[in-house]
Short mmCIF file of C-alpha atoms and ligand atoms in Angstrom, two decimals:
data_model
loop_
_atom_site.label_atom_id
_atom_site.label_comp_id
_atom_site.label_asym_id
_atom_site.label_seq_id
_atom_site.Cartn_x
_atom_site.Cartn_y
_atom_site.Cartn_z
CA MET A 93 147.54 44.31 76.74
CA PRO A 94 146.59 48.01 77.19
CA ARG A 95 143.37 48.83 75.37
CA LEU A 96 144.37 52.33 74.20
CA GLU A 97 148.11 51.91 73.67
CA ASP A 98 149.62 55.15 72.30
CA LYS A 99 146.22 56.62 71.43
CA VAL A 100 145.91 60.36 72.08
CA VAL A 101 142.50 61.33 73.44
CA LEU A 102 141.19 64.88 73.89
CA LEU A 103 138.52 65.11 76.60
CA SER A 104 136.30 68.17 77.01
CA GLY A 105 134.93 68.31 80.56
CA GLY A 106 138.07 66.42 81.62
CA ALA A 107 138.30 68.29 84.94
CA SER A 108 135.29 66.63 86.59
CA GLY A 109 132.83 63.77 86.75
CA ILE A 110 132.56 61.52 83.70
CA GLY A 111 135.34 63.34 81.78
CA ALA A 112 137.83 63.02 84.65
CA ALA A 113 136.97 59.34 85.22
CA THR A 114 137.55 58.68 81.52
CA ALA A 115 140.89 60.56 81.54
CA ARG A 116 142.05 58.24 84.35
CA LEU A 117 141.02 55.16 82.35
CA VAL A 118 142.72 56.45 79.18
CA VAL A 119 146.03 56.76 81.03
CA ARG A 120 145.57 53.40 82.81
CA GLU A 121 145.01 51.76 79.41
CA GLY A 122 148.23 53.11 77.89
CA GLY A 123 146.85 56.20 76.14
CA LYS A 124 147.60 59.91 76.38
CA ALA A 125 144.88 62.11 77.89
CA VAL A 126 144.51 65.79 77.04
CA LEU A 127 142.11 67.18 79.63
CA ALA A 128 140.32 70.25 78.26
CA ASP A 129 138.07 72.30 80.48
CA ARG A 130 137.19 75.82 81.55
CA ASP A 131 137.99 74.86 85.16
CA GLU A 132 141.75 75.35 85.09
CA ALA A 133 142.49 74.58 88.75
CA LYS A 134 140.71 71.21 88.80
CA GLY A 135 141.94 70.26 85.33
CA ARG A 136 145.59 70.99 86.09
CA ALA A 137 145.37 69.11 89.41
CA ILE A 138 144.05 65.94 87.73
CA ALA A 139 146.53 66.18 84.86
CA SER A 140 149.44 66.50 87.26
CA GLU A 141 148.15 63.54 89.32
CA LEU A 142 148.11 61.46 86.10
CA GLY A 143 151.71 62.36 85.24
CA ALA A 144 153.54 62.51 81.91
CA ALA A 145 150.77 60.76 79.94
CA ALA A 146 148.36 63.62 80.70
CA HIS A 147 148.21 67.29 79.76
CA PHE A 148 145.76 70.12 80.52
CA VAL A 149 144.48 72.74 78.08
CA LEU A 150 142.09 75.55 78.86
CA LEU A 151 138.94 75.25 76.72
CA ASP A 152 135.64 77.04 76.37
CA VAL A 153 133.62 74.60 74.25
CA ALA A 154 131.35 77.35 72.96
CA GLN A 155 134.26 79.13 71.20
CA GLU A 156 135.53 77.82 67.86
CA ALA A 157 139.02 79.33 68.24
CA SER A 158 139.34 77.73 71.68
CA TRP A 159 138.64 74.28 70.18
CA GLN A 160 141.16 74.84 67.38
CA ALA A 161 143.81 75.77 69.94
CA ALA A 162 142.99 72.69 72.08
CA VAL A 163 143.32 70.31 69.12
CA ALA A 164 146.59 71.97 68.05
CA ALA A 165 147.92 71.65 71.60
CA ALA A 166 147.05 67.94 71.75
CA VAL A 167 148.82 67.26 68.45
CA GLU A 168 151.84 69.31 69.45
CA LYS A 169 152.15 67.65 72.85
CA PHE A 170 151.58 64.00 71.89
CA GLY A 171 152.00 63.90 68.08
CA GLY A 172 148.48 63.10 66.87
CA LEU A 173 144.79 62.73 67.76
CA HIS A 174 142.92 59.41 67.85
CA GLY A 175 140.03 60.03 70.22
CA LEU A 176 137.68 62.83 71.21
CA LEU A 177 135.31 62.78 74.17
CA ASN A 178 132.74 65.57 74.23
CA ALA A 179 131.77 65.49 77.91
CA ALA A 180 131.67 69.19 78.88
CA GLY A 181 128.13 70.17 79.74
CA ILE A 182 125.81 71.96 82.11
CA GLY A 183 122.55 70.76 83.61
CA VAL A 184 119.79 73.32 84.08
CA ARG A 185 116.19 72.75 85.15
CA ASN A 186 113.48 74.78 83.41
CA ASP A 187 110.24 74.21 81.51
CA ILE A 188 108.95 75.70 78.27
CA GLU A 189 107.20 78.56 80.10
CA SER A 190 109.93 79.48 82.59
CA CYS A 191 112.95 79.03 80.30
CA THR A 192 114.16 82.37 78.95
CA LEU A 193 115.67 82.75 75.49
CA LYS A 194 118.99 83.66 77.12
CA GLU A 195 119.00 80.50 79.24
CA TYR A 196 117.97 78.29 76.32
CA ARG A 197 120.85 79.71 74.26
CA ARG A 198 123.36 79.28 77.12
CA VAL A 199 122.54 75.59 77.63
CA ASN A 200 122.50 74.84 73.92
CA ASP A 201 125.71 76.82 73.29
CA ILE A 202 127.62 74.60 75.70
CA ASN A 203 125.95 71.20 75.33
CA SER A 204 124.98 71.17 71.65
CA LEU A 205 127.03 73.80 69.81
CA GLY A 206 130.07 72.88 71.95
CA THR A 207 129.82 69.28 70.73
CA PHE A 208 129.41 70.40 67.12
CA LEU A 209 132.54 72.58 67.38
CA GLY A 210 134.51 69.76 69.01
CA CYS A 211 133.69 67.31 66.22
CA LYS A 212 134.40 69.91 63.57
CA ALA A 213 137.76 70.95 65.02
CA SER A 214 139.02 67.37 65.46
CA ILE A 215 138.32 65.67 62.14
CA THR A 216 141.35 66.92 60.19
CA ALA A 217 143.78 66.03 62.99
CA MET A 218 142.19 62.57 63.33
CA ARG A 219 142.41 61.95 59.58
CA GLU A 220 146.06 62.92 59.64
CA SER A 221 146.56 60.45 62.51
CA GLY A 222 145.06 57.57 60.51
CA GLY A 223 141.53 57.76 61.92
CA GLY A 224 139.86 57.80 65.30
CA SER A 225 136.79 57.61 67.47
CA ILE A 226 134.51 60.43 68.65
CA VAL A 227 132.27 59.88 71.68
CA ASN A 228 129.58 62.45 72.40
CA ILE A 229 127.87 62.45 75.79
CA SER A 230 124.14 62.89 75.37
CA SER A 231 121.78 61.69 78.12
CA VAL A 232 118.68 59.61 78.66
CA LEU A 233 117.08 63.03 78.23
CA GLY A 234 118.35 62.99 74.63
CA LEU A 235 116.17 59.93 74.05
CA ARG A 236 113.00 61.05 75.80
CA GLY A 237 111.47 64.25 77.12
CA ALA A 238 111.13 65.71 80.61
CA ALA A 239 108.78 68.55 81.50
CA HIS A 240 111.38 70.12 83.80
CA ALA A 241 114.37 70.10 81.44
CA VAL A 242 113.37 71.72 78.17
CA ALA A 243 116.70 73.36 77.26
CA TYR A 244 118.84 70.45 78.50
CA SER A 245 116.72 67.78 76.84
CA ALA A 246 116.66 69.66 73.52
CA SER A 247 120.44 70.14 73.65
CA LYS A 248 120.98 66.42 74.29
CA GLY A 249 118.57 65.41 71.52
CA ALA A 250 120.67 67.58 69.20
CA VAL A 251 123.83 65.74 70.32
CA ARG A 252 122.20 62.39 69.51
CA SER A 253 121.25 63.56 66.03
CA LEU A 254 124.54 65.37 65.33
CA THR A 255 126.40 62.16 66.19
CA LYS A 256 124.64 60.23 63.42
CA ASN A 257 125.39 62.96 60.85
CA VAL A 258 129.08 63.05 61.78
CA ALA A 259 129.26 59.24 61.67
CA LEU A 260 127.65 59.02 58.23
CA HIS A 261 129.78 61.81 56.77
CA CYS A 262 133.03 60.26 58.02
CA ALA A 263 131.97 56.80 56.78
CA GLN A 264 131.05 58.18 53.34
CA MET A 265 134.37 60.03 53.11
CA LYS A 266 136.26 56.87 54.21
CA TYR A 267 138.05 58.77 56.97
CA ASN A 268 138.21 55.78 59.35
CA ILE A 269 136.60 58.01 61.98
CA ARG A 270 133.67 56.63 64.01
CA CYS A 271 131.22 58.69 66.07
CA ASN A 272 128.80 57.39 68.72
CA SER A 273 126.67 58.87 71.48
CA VAL A 274 126.50 57.74 75.12
CA HIS A 275 123.28 58.21 77.11
CA PRO A 276 123.80 58.08 80.88
CA GLY A 277 121.07 57.95 83.49
CA TYR A 278 121.68 59.96 86.69
CA ILE A 279 125.37 59.70 87.57
CA ASP A 280 126.87 60.70 90.93
CA THR A 281 128.92 63.74 89.84
CA PRO A 282 129.09 67.43 90.85
CA MET A 283 126.52 68.19 88.11
CA ILE A 284 123.60 66.68 90.00
CA ALA A 285 124.92 67.04 93.58
CA PRO A 286 122.96 70.29 94.22
CA ARG A 287 119.75 68.24 93.92
CA PHE A 288 120.64 65.68 96.60
CA ASP A 289 119.47 67.69 99.63
CA GLN A 290 116.23 68.96 98.13
CA ASN A 291 112.94 67.51 99.33
CA VAL A 292 111.08 65.74 96.50
CA GLU A 293 107.84 63.84 97.19
CA ASN A 294 108.84 63.27 100.85
CA MET A 295 112.24 61.90 99.89
CA THR A 296 115.65 63.51 99.65
CA GLY A 297 116.52 64.49 96.11
CA ARG A 298 119.14 61.76 96.14
CA GLN A 299 116.64 59.02 97.06
CA PHE A 300 114.19 60.32 94.45
CA LEU A 301 116.85 60.13 91.72
CA GLU A 302 118.01 56.69 92.89
CA GLU A 303 114.49 55.30 92.64
CA LEU A 304 114.17 56.37 89.01
CA HIS A 305 116.59 53.55 88.17
CA PRO A 306 115.39 49.92 88.34
CA LEU A 307 118.85 49.04 89.70
CA GLY A 308 117.94 51.27 92.67
CA ARG A 309 120.97 53.54 92.73
CA LEU A 310 122.81 56.28 90.88
CA GLY A 311 125.48 55.38 88.35
CA ARG A 312 129.15 55.98 89.07
CA PRO A 313 131.28 58.04 86.66
CA GLU A 314 133.61 55.03 86.25
CA GLU A 315 130.70 52.94 84.94
CA VAL A 316 130.08 55.43 82.12
CA ALA A 317 133.84 55.75 81.53
CA ASN A 318 134.04 51.99 80.93
CA MET A 319 131.49 52.28 78.12
CA ILE A 320 133.41 55.25 76.67
CA LEU A 321 136.65 53.27 76.86
CA PHE A 322 135.08 50.51 74.75
CA LEU A 323 133.99 53.09 72.17
CA LEU A 324 137.40 54.81 72.06
CA SER A 325 139.22 51.49 71.66
CA ASP A 326 139.57 49.17 68.69
CA GLU A 327 137.13 46.77 70.38
CA SER A 328 134.25 48.77 68.87
CA THR A 329 135.43 49.13 65.27
CA PHE A 330 132.05 48.12 63.77
CA SER A 331 130.05 50.63 65.86
CA THR A 332 129.31 54.05 64.44
CA GLY A 333 126.32 56.39 64.52
CA SER A 334 124.85 54.43 67.42
CA GLU A 335 123.36 55.16 70.84
CA PHE A 336 124.94 53.50 73.87
CA VAL A 337 122.71 53.65 76.95
CA CYS A 338 124.16 53.40 80.47
CA ASP A 339 121.20 54.05 82.76
CA GLY A 340 120.59 51.30 85.33
CA GLY A 341 117.46 50.31 83.40
CA LEU A 342 115.84 53.78 83.53
CA THR A 343 114.65 53.84 79.92
CA ALA A 344 113.65 50.16 79.94
P1 NAD B 228 130.43 67.68 85.82
O1 NAD B 228 129.74 68.93 86.21
O2 NAD B 228 131.08 66.84 86.86
O3 NAD B 228 131.52 67.97 84.66
C1 NAD B 228 131.24 68.83 83.60
C2 NAD B 228 132.52 69.54 83.21
O4 NAD B 228 132.24 70.35 82.07
C3 NAD B 228 133.08 70.46 84.30
O5 NAD B 228 134.45 70.17 84.53
C4 NAD B 228 132.92 71.85 83.71
O6 NAD B 228 133.93 72.77 84.11
C5 NAD B 228 132.97 71.56 82.22
N1 NAD B 228 132.38 72.63 81.41
C6 NAD B 228 131.15 73.19 81.55
N2 NAD B 228 131.00 74.17 80.65
C7 NAD B 228 132.15 74.23 79.92
C8 NAD B 228 132.60 75.05 78.85
N3 NAD B 228 131.84 76.04 78.35
N4 NAD B 228 133.81 74.82 78.33
C9 NAD B 228 134.61 73.84 78.86
N5 NAD B 228 134.24 73.05 79.88
C10 NAD B 228 133.03 73.25 80.41
O7 NAD B 228 129.31 66.83 85.06
P2 NAD B 228 129.24 65.32 84.54
O8 NAD B 228 128.12 64.69 85.24
O9 NAD B 228 130.58 64.67 84.53
O10 NAD B 228 128.77 65.60 83.06
C11 NAD B 228 129.51 65.18 81.91
C12 NAD B 228 128.53 65.06 80.74
O11 NAD B 228 127.61 64.01 81.04
C13 NAD B 228 127.70 66.31 80.50
O12 NAD B 228 127.56 66.50 79.12
C14 NAD B 228 126.36 65.95 81.11
O13 NAD B 228 125.30 66.66 80.50
C15 NAD B 228 126.30 64.47 80.82
N6 NAD B 228 125.37 63.73 81.66
C16 NAD B 228 125.52 63.75 83.02
C17 NAD B 228 124.59 63.05 83.80
C18 NAD B 228 124.66 63.03 85.30
O14 NAD B 228 123.68 62.60 85.92
N7 NAD B 228 125.76 63.44 85.92
C19 NAD B 228 123.55 62.34 83.17
C20 NAD B 228 123.47 62.34 81.77
C21 NAD B 228 124.38 63.03 81.03
#
C-alpha cells in the first residue's frame, strides 16, 4: 500500500540533494510532489522526469509573496496541501570574527526566515485540506555548535526552535497539523561537494568529513528522505515538535 497515497507535498529545495530525493520518494509512494526552488532548470528537469504526479514552481524562500504563490500553485494544481518540506538552504563557513553582518543576514534569511515563511504560508491550505505534516530540515549543527559555522549553526538552531513553536501552536489550535525537525549529519549532496577536494589535516576534505561519523561514511540523500517520508506519512501521527537525527552516529 503506498505510504503517501493522494497526499500533496510542497518541497522547497526540491531541485537538488535531500529535497530532490524526497520528491522522488513522494511520487513513488503515491503522492503528488510540488518541487519549489530558485533553480528553475534543475527543478523543471526533475519534475518532468517524475511525470504527471510532479510539478515545478519557482520559489525564493526569503520572499513572503513567493511562498504564497507557491502554496496557491500547489493547491490549484493538485487540489490541496498535506505536506511541506522545508529543505532549501545554503551552507556557508565563517566564524564570529570573520562573518560579516551581510553574510549573517543572507544565511539566516534563507535557512531560518525561509523556513518561518514556509510554515506560515502553508498552514491555512493544510487546515483546509484536513491537516498535514511539516518537516523542517535543521542539521546536527542545530543541536550543537561549530567554531567554523556561526551563521549556519545559528540559522539551524532557529529552525529547531521554530519547529517546536509551530507544533505547539497547531496542536493547541487543533489543526491536525504536525511539525518536526530533521537533523542530518554530512550528506553527499552538491552543498558540501566543494569541500571534498580540500586538504584538511593531511586528508582530503571528503575523508575528513567521512571520519566525523562513527559509521565511517557520508550519508546519502535517500537515507534522509526515508526519515522525511516517515514524518510526512500517517505512520508518525503521534510525533510532533520533535527532533529526528540522521547522522551516522555523529552526535552520539
Ligand atoms: P543542495 O545544495 O543539494 O540543495 C539545496 C537546494 O536549495 C538547492 O536546490 C538550491 O537551489 C535551493 N535553494 C537555496 N536557496 C534558495 C532560495 N533562496 N529559495 C529557493 N531555493 C533555494 O543541499 P542539500 O544538502 O540537499 O540541503 C538540503 C537541506 O539540508 C539544507 O537546508 C541544508 O542546510 C540541510 N543539511 C544538509 C547537510 C549536508 O551535509 N548536505 C547536512 C545537514 C543539513
